[in-house]
Coordinates of C-alpha atoms in Angstrom, one line a residue:
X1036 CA 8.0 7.7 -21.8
X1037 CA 6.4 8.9 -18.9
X1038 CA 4.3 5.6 -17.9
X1039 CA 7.6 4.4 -18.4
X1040 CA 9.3 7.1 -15.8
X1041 CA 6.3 6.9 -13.4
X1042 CA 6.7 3.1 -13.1
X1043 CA 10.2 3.7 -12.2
X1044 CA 9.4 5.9 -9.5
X1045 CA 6.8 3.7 -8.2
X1046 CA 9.5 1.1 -8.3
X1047 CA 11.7 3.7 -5.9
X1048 CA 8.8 4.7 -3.6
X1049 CA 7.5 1.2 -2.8
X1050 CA 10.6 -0.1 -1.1
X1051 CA 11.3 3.4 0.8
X1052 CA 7.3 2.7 2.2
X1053 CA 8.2 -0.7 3.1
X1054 CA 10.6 0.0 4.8
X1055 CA 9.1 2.9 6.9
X1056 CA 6.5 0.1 8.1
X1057 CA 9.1 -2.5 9.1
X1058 CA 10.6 0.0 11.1
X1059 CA 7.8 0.5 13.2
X1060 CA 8.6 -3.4 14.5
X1061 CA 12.2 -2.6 14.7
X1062 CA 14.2 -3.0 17.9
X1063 CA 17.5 -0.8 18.9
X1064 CA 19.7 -3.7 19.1
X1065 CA 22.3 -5.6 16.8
X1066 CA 20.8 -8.7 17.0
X1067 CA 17.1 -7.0 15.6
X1068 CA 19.1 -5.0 13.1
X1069 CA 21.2 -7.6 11.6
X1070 CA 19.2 -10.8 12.1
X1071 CA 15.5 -9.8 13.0
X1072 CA 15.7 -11.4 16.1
X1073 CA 16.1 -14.9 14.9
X1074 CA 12.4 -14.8 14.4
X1075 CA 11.8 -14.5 10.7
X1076 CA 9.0 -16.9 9.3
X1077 CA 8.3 -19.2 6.3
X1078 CA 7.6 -16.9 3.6
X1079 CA 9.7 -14.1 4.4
X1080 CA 12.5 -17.0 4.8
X1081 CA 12.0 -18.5 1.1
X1082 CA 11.3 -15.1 -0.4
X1083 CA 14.2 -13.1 0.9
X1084 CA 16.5 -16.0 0.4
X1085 CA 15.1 -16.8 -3.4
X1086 CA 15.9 -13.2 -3.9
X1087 CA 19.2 -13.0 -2.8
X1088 CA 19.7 -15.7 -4.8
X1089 CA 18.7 -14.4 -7.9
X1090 CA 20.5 -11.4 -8.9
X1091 CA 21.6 -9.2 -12.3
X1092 CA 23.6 -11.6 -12.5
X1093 CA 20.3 -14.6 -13.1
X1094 CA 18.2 -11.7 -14.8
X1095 CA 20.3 -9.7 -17.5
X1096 CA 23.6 -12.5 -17.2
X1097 CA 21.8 -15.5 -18.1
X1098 CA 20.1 -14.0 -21.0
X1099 CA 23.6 -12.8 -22.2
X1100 CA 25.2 -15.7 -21.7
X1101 CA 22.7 -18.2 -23.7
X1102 CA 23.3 -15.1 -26.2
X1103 CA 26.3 -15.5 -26.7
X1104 CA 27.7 -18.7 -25.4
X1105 CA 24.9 -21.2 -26.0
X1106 CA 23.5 -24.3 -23.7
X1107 CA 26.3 -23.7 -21.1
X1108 CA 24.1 -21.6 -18.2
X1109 CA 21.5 -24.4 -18.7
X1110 CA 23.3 -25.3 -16.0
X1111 CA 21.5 -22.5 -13.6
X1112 CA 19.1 -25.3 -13.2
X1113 CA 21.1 -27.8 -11.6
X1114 CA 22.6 -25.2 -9.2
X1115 CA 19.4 -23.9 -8.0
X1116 CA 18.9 -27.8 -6.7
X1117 CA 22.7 -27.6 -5.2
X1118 CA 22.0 -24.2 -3.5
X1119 CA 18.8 -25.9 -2.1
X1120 CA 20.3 -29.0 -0.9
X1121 CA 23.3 -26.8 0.9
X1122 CA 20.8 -24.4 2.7
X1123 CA 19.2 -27.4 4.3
X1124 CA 22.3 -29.8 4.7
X1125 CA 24.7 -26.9 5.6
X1126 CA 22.6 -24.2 6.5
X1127 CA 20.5 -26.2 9.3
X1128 CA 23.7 -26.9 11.1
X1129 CA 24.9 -22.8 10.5
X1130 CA 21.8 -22.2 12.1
X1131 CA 21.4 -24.4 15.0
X1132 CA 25.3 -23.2 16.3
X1133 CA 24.5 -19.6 15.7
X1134 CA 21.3 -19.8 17.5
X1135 CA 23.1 -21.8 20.8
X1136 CA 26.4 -19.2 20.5
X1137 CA 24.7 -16.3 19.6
X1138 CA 26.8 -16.2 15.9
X1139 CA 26.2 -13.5 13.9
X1140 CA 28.5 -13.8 11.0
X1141 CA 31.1 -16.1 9.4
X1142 CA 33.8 -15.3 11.6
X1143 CA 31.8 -16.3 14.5
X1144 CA 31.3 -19.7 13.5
X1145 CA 34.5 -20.7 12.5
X1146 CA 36.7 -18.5 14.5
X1147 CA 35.2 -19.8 17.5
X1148 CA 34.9 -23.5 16.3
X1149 CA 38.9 -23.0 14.9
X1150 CA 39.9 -21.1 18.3
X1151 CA 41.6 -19.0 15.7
X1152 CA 42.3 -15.0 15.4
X1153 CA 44.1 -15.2 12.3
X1154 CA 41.5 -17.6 10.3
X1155 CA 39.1 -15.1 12.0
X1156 CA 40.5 -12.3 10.3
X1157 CA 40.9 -14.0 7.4
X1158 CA 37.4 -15.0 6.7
X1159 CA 36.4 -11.7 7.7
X1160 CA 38.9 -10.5 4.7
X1161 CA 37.6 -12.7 2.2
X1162 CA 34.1 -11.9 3.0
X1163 CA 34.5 -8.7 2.1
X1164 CA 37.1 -8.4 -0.8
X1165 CA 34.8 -11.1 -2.6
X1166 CA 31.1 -9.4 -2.1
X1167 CA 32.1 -5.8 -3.0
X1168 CA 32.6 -6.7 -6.9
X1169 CA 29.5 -9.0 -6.5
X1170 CA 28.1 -6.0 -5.3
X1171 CA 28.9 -3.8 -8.2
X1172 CA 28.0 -6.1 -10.7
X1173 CA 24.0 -5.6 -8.7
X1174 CA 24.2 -1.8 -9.2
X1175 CA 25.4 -1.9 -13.0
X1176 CA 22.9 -4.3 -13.7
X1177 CA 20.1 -2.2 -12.2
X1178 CA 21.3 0.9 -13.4
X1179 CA 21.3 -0.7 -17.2
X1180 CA 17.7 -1.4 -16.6
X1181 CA 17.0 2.3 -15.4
X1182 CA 19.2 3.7 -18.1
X1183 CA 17.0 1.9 -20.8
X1184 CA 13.9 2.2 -19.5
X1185 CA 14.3 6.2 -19.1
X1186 CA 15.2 6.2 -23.1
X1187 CA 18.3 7.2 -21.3
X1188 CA 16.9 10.0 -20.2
X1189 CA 18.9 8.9 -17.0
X1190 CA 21.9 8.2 -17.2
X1191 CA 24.0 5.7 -16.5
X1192 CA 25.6 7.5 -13.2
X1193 CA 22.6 9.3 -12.2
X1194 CA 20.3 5.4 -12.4
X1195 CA 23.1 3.8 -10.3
X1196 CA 23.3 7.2 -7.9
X1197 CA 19.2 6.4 -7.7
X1198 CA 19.4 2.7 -7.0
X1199 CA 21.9 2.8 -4.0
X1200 CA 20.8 6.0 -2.4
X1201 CA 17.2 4.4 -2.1
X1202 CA 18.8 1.5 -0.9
X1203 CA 20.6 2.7 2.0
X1204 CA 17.5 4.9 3.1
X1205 CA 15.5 1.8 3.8
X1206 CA 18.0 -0.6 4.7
X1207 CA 19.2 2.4 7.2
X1208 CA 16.0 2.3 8.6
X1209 CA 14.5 -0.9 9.0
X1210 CA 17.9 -3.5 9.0
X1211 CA 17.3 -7.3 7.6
X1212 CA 13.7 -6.9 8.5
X1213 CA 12.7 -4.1 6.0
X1214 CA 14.9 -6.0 3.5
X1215 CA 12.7 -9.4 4.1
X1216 CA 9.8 -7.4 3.3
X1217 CA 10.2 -5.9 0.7
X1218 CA 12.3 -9.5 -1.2
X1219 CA 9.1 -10.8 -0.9
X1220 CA 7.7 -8.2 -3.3
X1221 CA 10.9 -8.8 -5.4
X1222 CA 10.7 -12.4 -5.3
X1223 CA 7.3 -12.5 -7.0
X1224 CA 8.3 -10.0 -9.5
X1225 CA 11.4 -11.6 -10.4
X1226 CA 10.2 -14.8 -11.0
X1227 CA 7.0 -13.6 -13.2
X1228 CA 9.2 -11.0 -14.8
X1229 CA 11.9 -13.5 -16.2
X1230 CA 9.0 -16.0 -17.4
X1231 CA 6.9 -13.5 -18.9
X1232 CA 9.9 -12.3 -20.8
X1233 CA 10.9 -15.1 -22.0
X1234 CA 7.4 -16.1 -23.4
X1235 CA 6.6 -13.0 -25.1
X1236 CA 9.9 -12.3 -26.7
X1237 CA 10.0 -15.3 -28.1
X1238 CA 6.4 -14.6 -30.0
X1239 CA 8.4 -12.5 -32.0
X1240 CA 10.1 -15.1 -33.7
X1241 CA 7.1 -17.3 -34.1
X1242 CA 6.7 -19.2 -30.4
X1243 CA 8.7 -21.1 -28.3
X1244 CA 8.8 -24.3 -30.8
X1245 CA 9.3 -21.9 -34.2
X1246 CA 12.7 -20.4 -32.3
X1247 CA 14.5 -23.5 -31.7
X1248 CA 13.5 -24.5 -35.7
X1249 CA 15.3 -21.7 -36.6
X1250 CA 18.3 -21.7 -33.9
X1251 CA 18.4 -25.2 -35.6
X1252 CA 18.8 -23.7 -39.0
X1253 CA 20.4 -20.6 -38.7
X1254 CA 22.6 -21.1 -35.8
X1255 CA 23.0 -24.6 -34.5
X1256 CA 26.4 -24.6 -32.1
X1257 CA 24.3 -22.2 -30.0
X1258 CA 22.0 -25.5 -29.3
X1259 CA 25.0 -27.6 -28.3
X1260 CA 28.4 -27.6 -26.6
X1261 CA 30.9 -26.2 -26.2
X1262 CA 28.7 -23.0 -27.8
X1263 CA 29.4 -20.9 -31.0
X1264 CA 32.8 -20.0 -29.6
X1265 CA 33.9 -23.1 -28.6
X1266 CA 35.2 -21.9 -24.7
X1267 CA 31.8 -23.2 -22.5
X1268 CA 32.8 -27.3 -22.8
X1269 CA 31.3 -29.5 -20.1
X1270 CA 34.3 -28.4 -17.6
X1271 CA 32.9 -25.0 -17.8
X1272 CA 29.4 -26.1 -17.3
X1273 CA 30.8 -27.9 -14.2
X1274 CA 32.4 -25.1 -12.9
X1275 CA 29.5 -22.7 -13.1
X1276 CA 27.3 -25.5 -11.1
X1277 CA 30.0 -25.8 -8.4
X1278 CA 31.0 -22.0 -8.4
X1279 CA 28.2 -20.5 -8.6
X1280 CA 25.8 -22.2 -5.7
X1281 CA 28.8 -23.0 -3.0
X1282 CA 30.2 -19.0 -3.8
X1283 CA 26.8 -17.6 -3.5
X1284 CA 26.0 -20.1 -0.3
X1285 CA 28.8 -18.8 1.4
X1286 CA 28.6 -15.2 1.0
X1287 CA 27.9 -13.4 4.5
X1288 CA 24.6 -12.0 2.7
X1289 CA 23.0 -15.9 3.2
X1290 CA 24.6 -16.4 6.0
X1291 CA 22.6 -13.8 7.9
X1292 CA 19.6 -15.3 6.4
X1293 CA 20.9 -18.9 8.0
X1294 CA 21.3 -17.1 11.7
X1295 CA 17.7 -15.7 10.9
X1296 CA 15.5 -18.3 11.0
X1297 CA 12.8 -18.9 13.3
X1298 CA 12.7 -22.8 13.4
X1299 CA 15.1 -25.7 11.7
X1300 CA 11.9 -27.2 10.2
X1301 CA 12.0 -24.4 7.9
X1302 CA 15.3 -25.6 6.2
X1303 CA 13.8 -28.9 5.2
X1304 CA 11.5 -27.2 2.7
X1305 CA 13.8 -25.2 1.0
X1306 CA 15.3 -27.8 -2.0
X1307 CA 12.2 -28.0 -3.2
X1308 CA 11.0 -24.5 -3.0
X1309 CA 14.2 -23.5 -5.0
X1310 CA 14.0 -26.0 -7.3
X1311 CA 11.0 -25.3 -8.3
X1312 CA 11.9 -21.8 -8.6
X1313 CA 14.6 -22.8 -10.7
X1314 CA 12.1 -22.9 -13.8
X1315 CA 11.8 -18.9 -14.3
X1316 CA 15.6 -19.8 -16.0
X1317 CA 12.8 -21.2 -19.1
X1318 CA 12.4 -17.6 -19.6
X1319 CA 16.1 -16.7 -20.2
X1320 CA 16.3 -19.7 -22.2
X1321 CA 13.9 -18.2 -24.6
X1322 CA 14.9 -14.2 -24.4
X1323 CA 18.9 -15.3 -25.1
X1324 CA 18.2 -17.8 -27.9
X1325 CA 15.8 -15.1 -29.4
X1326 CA 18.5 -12.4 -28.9
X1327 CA 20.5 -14.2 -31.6
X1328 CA 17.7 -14.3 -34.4
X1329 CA 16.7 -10.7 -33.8
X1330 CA 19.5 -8.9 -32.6
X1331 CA 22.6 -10.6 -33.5
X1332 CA 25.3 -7.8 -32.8
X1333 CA 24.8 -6.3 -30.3
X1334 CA 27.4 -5.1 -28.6
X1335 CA 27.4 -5.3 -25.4
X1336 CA 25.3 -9.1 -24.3
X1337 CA 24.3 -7.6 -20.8
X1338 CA 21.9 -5.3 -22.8
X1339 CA 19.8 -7.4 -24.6
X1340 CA 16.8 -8.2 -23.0
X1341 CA 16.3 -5.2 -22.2
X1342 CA 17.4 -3.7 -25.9
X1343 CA 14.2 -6.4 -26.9
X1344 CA 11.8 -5.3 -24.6
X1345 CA 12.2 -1.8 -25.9
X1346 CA 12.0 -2.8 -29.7
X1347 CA 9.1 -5.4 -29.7
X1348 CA 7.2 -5.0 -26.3
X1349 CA 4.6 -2.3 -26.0
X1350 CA 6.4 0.3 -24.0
X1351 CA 4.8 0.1 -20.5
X1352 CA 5.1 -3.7 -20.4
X1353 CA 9.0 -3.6 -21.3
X1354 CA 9.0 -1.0 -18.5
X1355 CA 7.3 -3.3 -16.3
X1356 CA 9.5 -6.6 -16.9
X1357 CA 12.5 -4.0 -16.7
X1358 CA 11.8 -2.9 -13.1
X1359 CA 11.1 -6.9 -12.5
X1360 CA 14.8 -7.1 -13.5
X1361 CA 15.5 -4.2 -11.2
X1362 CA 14.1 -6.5 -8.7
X1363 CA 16.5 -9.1 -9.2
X1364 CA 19.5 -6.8 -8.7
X1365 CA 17.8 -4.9 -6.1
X1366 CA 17.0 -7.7 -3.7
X1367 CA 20.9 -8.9 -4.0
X1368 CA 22.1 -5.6 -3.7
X1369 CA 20.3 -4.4 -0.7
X1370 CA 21.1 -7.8 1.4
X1371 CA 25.0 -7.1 0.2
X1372 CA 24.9 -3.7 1.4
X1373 CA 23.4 -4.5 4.8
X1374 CA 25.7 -8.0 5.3
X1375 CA 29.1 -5.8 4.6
X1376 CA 28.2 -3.6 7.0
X1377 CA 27.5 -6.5 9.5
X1378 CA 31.0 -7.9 9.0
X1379 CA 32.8 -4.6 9.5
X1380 CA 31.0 -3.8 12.9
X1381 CA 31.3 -7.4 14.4
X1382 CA 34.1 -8.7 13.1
X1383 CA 36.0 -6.1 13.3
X1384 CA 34.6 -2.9 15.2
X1385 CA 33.1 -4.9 18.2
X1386 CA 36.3 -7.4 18.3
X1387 CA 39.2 -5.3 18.1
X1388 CA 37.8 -1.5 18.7
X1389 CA 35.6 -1.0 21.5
X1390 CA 34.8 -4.4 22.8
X1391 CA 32.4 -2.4 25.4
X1392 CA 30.5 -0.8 22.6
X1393 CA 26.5 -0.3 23.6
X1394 CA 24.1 -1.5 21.1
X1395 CA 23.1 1.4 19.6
X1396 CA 26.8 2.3 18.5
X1397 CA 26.6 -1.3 17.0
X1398 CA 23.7 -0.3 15.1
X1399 CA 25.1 3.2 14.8
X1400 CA 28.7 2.1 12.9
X1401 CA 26.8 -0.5 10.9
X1402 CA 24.7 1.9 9.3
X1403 CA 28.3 4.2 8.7
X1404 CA 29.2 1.3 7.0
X1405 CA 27.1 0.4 4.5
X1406 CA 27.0 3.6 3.3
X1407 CA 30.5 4.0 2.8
X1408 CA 30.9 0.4 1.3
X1409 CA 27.9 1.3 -1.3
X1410 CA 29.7 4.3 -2.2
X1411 CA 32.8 2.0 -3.0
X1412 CA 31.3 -0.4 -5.3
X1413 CA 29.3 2.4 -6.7
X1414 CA 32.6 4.0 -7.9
X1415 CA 34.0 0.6 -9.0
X1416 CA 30.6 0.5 -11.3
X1417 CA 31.3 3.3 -12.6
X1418 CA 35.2 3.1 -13.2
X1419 CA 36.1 -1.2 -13.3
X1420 CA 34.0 -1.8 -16.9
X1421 CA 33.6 -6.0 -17.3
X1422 CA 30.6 -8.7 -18.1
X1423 CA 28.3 -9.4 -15.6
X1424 CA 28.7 -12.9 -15.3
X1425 CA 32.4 -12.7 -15.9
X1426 CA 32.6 -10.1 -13.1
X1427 CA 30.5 -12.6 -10.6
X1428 CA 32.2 -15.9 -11.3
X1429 CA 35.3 -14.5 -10.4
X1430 CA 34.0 -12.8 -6.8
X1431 CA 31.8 -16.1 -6.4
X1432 CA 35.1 -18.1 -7.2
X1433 CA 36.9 -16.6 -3.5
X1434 CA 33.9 -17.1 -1.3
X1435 CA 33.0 -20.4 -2.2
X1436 CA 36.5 -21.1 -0.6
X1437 CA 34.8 -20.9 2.7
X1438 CA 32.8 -23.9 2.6
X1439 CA 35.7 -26.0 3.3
X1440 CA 36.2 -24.8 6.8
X1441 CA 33.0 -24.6 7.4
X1442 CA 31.7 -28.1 6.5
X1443 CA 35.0 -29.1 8.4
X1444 CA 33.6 -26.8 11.7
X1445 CA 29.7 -28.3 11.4
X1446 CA 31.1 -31.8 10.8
X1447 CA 34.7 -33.1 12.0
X1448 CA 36.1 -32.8 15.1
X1449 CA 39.7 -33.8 13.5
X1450 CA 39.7 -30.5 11.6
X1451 CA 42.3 -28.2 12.2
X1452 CA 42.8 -24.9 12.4
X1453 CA 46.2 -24.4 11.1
X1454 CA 44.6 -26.6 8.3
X1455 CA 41.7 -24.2 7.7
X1456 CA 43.8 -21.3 7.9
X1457 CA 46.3 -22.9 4.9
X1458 CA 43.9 -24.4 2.8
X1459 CA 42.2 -20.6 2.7
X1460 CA 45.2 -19.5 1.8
X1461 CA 45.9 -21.5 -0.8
X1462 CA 42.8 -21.8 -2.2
X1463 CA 42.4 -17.9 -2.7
X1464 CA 45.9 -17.2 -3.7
X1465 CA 44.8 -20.1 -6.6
X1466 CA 41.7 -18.2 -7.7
X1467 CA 44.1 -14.5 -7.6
X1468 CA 46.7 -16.3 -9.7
X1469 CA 44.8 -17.9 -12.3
X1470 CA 42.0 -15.0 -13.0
X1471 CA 44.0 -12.3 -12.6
X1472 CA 47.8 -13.6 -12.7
X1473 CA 50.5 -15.2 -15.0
X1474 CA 48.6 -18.7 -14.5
X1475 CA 46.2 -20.2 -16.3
X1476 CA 43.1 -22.8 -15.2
X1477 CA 44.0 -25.7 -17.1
X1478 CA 41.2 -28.3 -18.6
X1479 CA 38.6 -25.7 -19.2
X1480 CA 37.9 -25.8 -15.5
X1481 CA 37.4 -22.4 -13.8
X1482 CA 40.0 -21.0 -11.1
X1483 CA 37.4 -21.2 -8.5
X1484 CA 37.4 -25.4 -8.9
X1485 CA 41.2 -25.6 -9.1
X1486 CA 40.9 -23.6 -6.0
X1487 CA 38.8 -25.9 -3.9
X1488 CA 40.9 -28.5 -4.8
X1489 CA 43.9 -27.2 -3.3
X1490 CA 41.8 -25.5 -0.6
X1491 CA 40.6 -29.6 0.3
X1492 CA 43.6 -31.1 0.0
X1493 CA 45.8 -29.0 2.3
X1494 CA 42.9 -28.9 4.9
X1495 CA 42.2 -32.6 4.7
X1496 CA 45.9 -33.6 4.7
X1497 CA 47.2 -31.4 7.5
X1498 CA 44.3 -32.1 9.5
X1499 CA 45.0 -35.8 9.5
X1500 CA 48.4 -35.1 10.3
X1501 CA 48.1 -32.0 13.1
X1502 CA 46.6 -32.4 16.6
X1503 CA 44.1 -30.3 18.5
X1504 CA 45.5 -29.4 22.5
X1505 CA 42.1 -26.9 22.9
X1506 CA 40.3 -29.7 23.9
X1507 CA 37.5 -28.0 25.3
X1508 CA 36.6 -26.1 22.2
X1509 CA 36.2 -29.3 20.5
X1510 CA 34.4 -31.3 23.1
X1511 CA 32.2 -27.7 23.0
X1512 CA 31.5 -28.3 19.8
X1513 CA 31.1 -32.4 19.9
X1514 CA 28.4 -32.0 22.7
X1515 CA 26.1 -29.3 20.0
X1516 CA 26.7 -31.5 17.1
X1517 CA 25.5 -34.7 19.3
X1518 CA 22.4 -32.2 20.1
X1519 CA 22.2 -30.9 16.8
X1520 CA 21.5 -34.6 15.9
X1521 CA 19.5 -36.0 18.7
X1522 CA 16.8 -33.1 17.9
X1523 CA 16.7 -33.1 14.2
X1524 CA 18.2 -36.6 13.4
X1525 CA 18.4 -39.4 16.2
X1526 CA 18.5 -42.0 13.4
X1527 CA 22.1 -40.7 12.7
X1528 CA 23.1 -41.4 16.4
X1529 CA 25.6 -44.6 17.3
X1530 CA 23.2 -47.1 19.4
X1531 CA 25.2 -46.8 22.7
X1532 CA 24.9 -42.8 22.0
X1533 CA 20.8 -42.9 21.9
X1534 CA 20.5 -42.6 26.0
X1535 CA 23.6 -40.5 26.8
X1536 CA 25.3 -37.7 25.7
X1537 CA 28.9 -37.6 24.3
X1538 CA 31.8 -38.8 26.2
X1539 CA 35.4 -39.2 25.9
X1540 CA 34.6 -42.7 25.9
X1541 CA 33.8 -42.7 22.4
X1542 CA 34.3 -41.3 19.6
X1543 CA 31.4 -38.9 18.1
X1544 CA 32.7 -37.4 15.2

């Protein structure tokens, strides 16, 4: 018990030291604080976006769901490859607009692309209704971790009171930079921790290849779909693929880290990098499917790696994979709590408050922020009860409704912004309805998918039938994508486009 408690408060300290040091290389100004200058390198660029990646949600959710719903989060490894291929296809645009309009958030981009106060609002809205429960589901996830480890010695309150208060010192202190730092600690952890688990669990039952004989034997519609109870059919499986990467893609979290980057040659790296990291999800494989020979009821399935670890691992090893886990909901939470915060003060503080506002009362109300937001979702951890994954899918569901507009803003001159601002609109209201309303999502298929349907057809429609007057904005935005594309990509260029930039005399996208 006390290795046990004195790894947990090296786990605490480590990140609080961290992030003293990165404040020594901090700068007074938003820009610094939010987006380290646009200056962030390659390994603190794969690390802290791997990280944020990864959450509770991958570390204690994934092993619960192969627990108790079979083969269906098998699909964690196709998403990883969609998450990649959007941060380089998507992301490499985000970043080459932010970096020439000096965007900060969501709303930037597409409230200046749209010309549009109300759709700026409105993504600022979704932004944050959507994270917060995200949020929560990082500190119950980390506080499960705690409360195990301690022999629950710490409660449940007190581990989550723990997590976010370190939290908020460090982010406080040293912004996006401190949190870079110390995700490349995470990173490493997290992706060890989940494939060490995995392995050694597993020896309980015999090895990798003796647990599957007996899943086979004792168990078999845990090995196939749609799982033992018969919900997680292939439409499910689709919708976690589609859900999961675009929602987590577009939360304002990964946006910052878009805006952050030091050079667009860093984005062509990343599908591979996260693909690759995509195989620590072997280790969940095996801790879930063990979960069911050696633990087979227990009650609550976002417990049970952790419930292993502490029956079959020597002690200071489960402690160790435990505050790997920690990791995983740390390195979400703390980029949640600082990209809220970032929201609030620009979208909303800087825009309609005190436009004159100096950059230290930026910095100032941003750090007011993400204290009060972490004390909101730490009160909805402790009082909104719900499954990790169930809880996440459902948040991920509303801000994968962004992408529409925004592929529409990096791509399509045609798009409109009463189109944006309606197909947000219905796409939300579809997710609301059918997760927490009198509909249900028919098929199998998850609200979120039902949503982006709607969300594309009334966007794609209307646009083809509205017209843009703000003809400057647009030609604005023509002239950086024709840029955009004669740095990075020349070969996508019309011939009689090569020598000369964009003119009314043609038509470039």
């Amino acid at each position: 018990m006390t290795g046990s408690l004195l790894i947990i408060a090296a786990f605490m300290i480590i990140p609080l030291m961290v992030g003293v040091l990165s404040a020594r290389q901090s700068q007074e100004t938003s820009e610094d604080f939010f987006v380290q200058g646009r200056a962030m390198g390659s390994i603190a660029v794969f690390f802290t976006v791997a990280a944020t990646w990864w959450s509770a949600f991958a570390f204690l959710g994934s092993n619960a769901t192969f627990y108790t719903n079979g083969p269906v989060f098998l699909t964690a490894l196709a998403w990883n490859l969609l998450f990649g291929f959007m941060y380089y296809w998507i992301g490499k645009r985000v970043w080459f607009l932010g970096k020439r309009f000096n965007y900060l958030t969501p709303s930037d981009l597409i409230g200046d692309f749209y010309n549009s106060e109300a759709l700026r609002i409105t993504v600022a809205a979704i932004t944050l209704i959507f994270t917060v429960p995200y949020l929560q589901i990082q500190l119950t996830g980390g506080a499960y971790l705690i409360e195990v480890a301690s022999g629950g010695l710490i409660p449940f309150w007190l581990a989550a009171l723990l997590f976010y208060f370190i939290i908020i010192i460090y982010v406080w202190i040293g912004g996006i930079r401190a949190i870079a730092w110390t995700d490349v600690i995470y990173g490493a952890l997290l992706f060890f921790g989940m494939m060490y688990a995995g392995y050694y669990i597993s020896t309980q039952v015999g090895g990798p290849t003796a647990l599957f004989s007996q899943l086979q034997q004792s168990s078999p519609e845990h090995l196939t779909m749609p799982g033992p109870n018969g919900t997680m059919g292939y439409p499910m499986w689709f919708s976690l693929f589609a859900i999961t990467a675009i929602g987590a893609f577009m939360g304002p979290q990964i946006w910052l880290r878009m805006y952050s980057v030091k050079h667009g040659k860093l984005f062509n790296l990343m599908p591979f990098l996260l693909g690759l990291a995509a195989f620590a999800y072997v280790g969940s494989v095996l801790s879930g499917y063990s979960g069911v020979l050696l633990e087979p009821n227990v009650e609550n399935p976002d417990q049970i790696l952790p419930i292993m670890l502490m029956e079959y691992a020597p002690y200071l090893l489960a402690s160790l994979i435990m505050a790997a886990g920690a990791s995983a909901a740390m390195s979400t939470a703390n980029s949640q709590i600082h990209a809220v915060p970032t929201v609030v003060t620009m979208d909303i503080y800087k825009r309609y408050v005190n436009r004159e506002a100096s950059q230290a009362r930026i910095v100032y109300i941003g750090r007011l922020s993400l204290v009060g937001f972490s004390l909101a979702a730490y009160i909805m951890a402790l009082t909104v009860p719900g499954v990790l994954v169930t809880i996440g899918i459902a948040a991920l569901a509303g801000t994968a409704q962004l992408v529409i507009p925004t592929i529409g803003a990096i791509t399509w001159k045609k798009a409109h912004p009463t189109a944006a601002l309606a197909g947000l609109w219905g796409g939300v209201a579809c997710v609301l309805l059918m997760t927490f309303g009198p509909l249900s999502a028919p098929f199998g298929y998850h609200a979120g998918i039902w949503g982006l349907m709607l969300n594309t057809v009334l966007f794609v429609g209307l646009s083809h039938v509205l017209h843009r007057r703000d003809t400057v904005v647009v030609e604005r935005f023509t002239q950086a994508r024709y840029d955009y594309d004669a740095e990075y990509h020349p070969e996508r260029l019309p011939a009689y486009a090569q020598e000369t930039p964009p003119t009314d005399s043609y038509n470039y996208r």
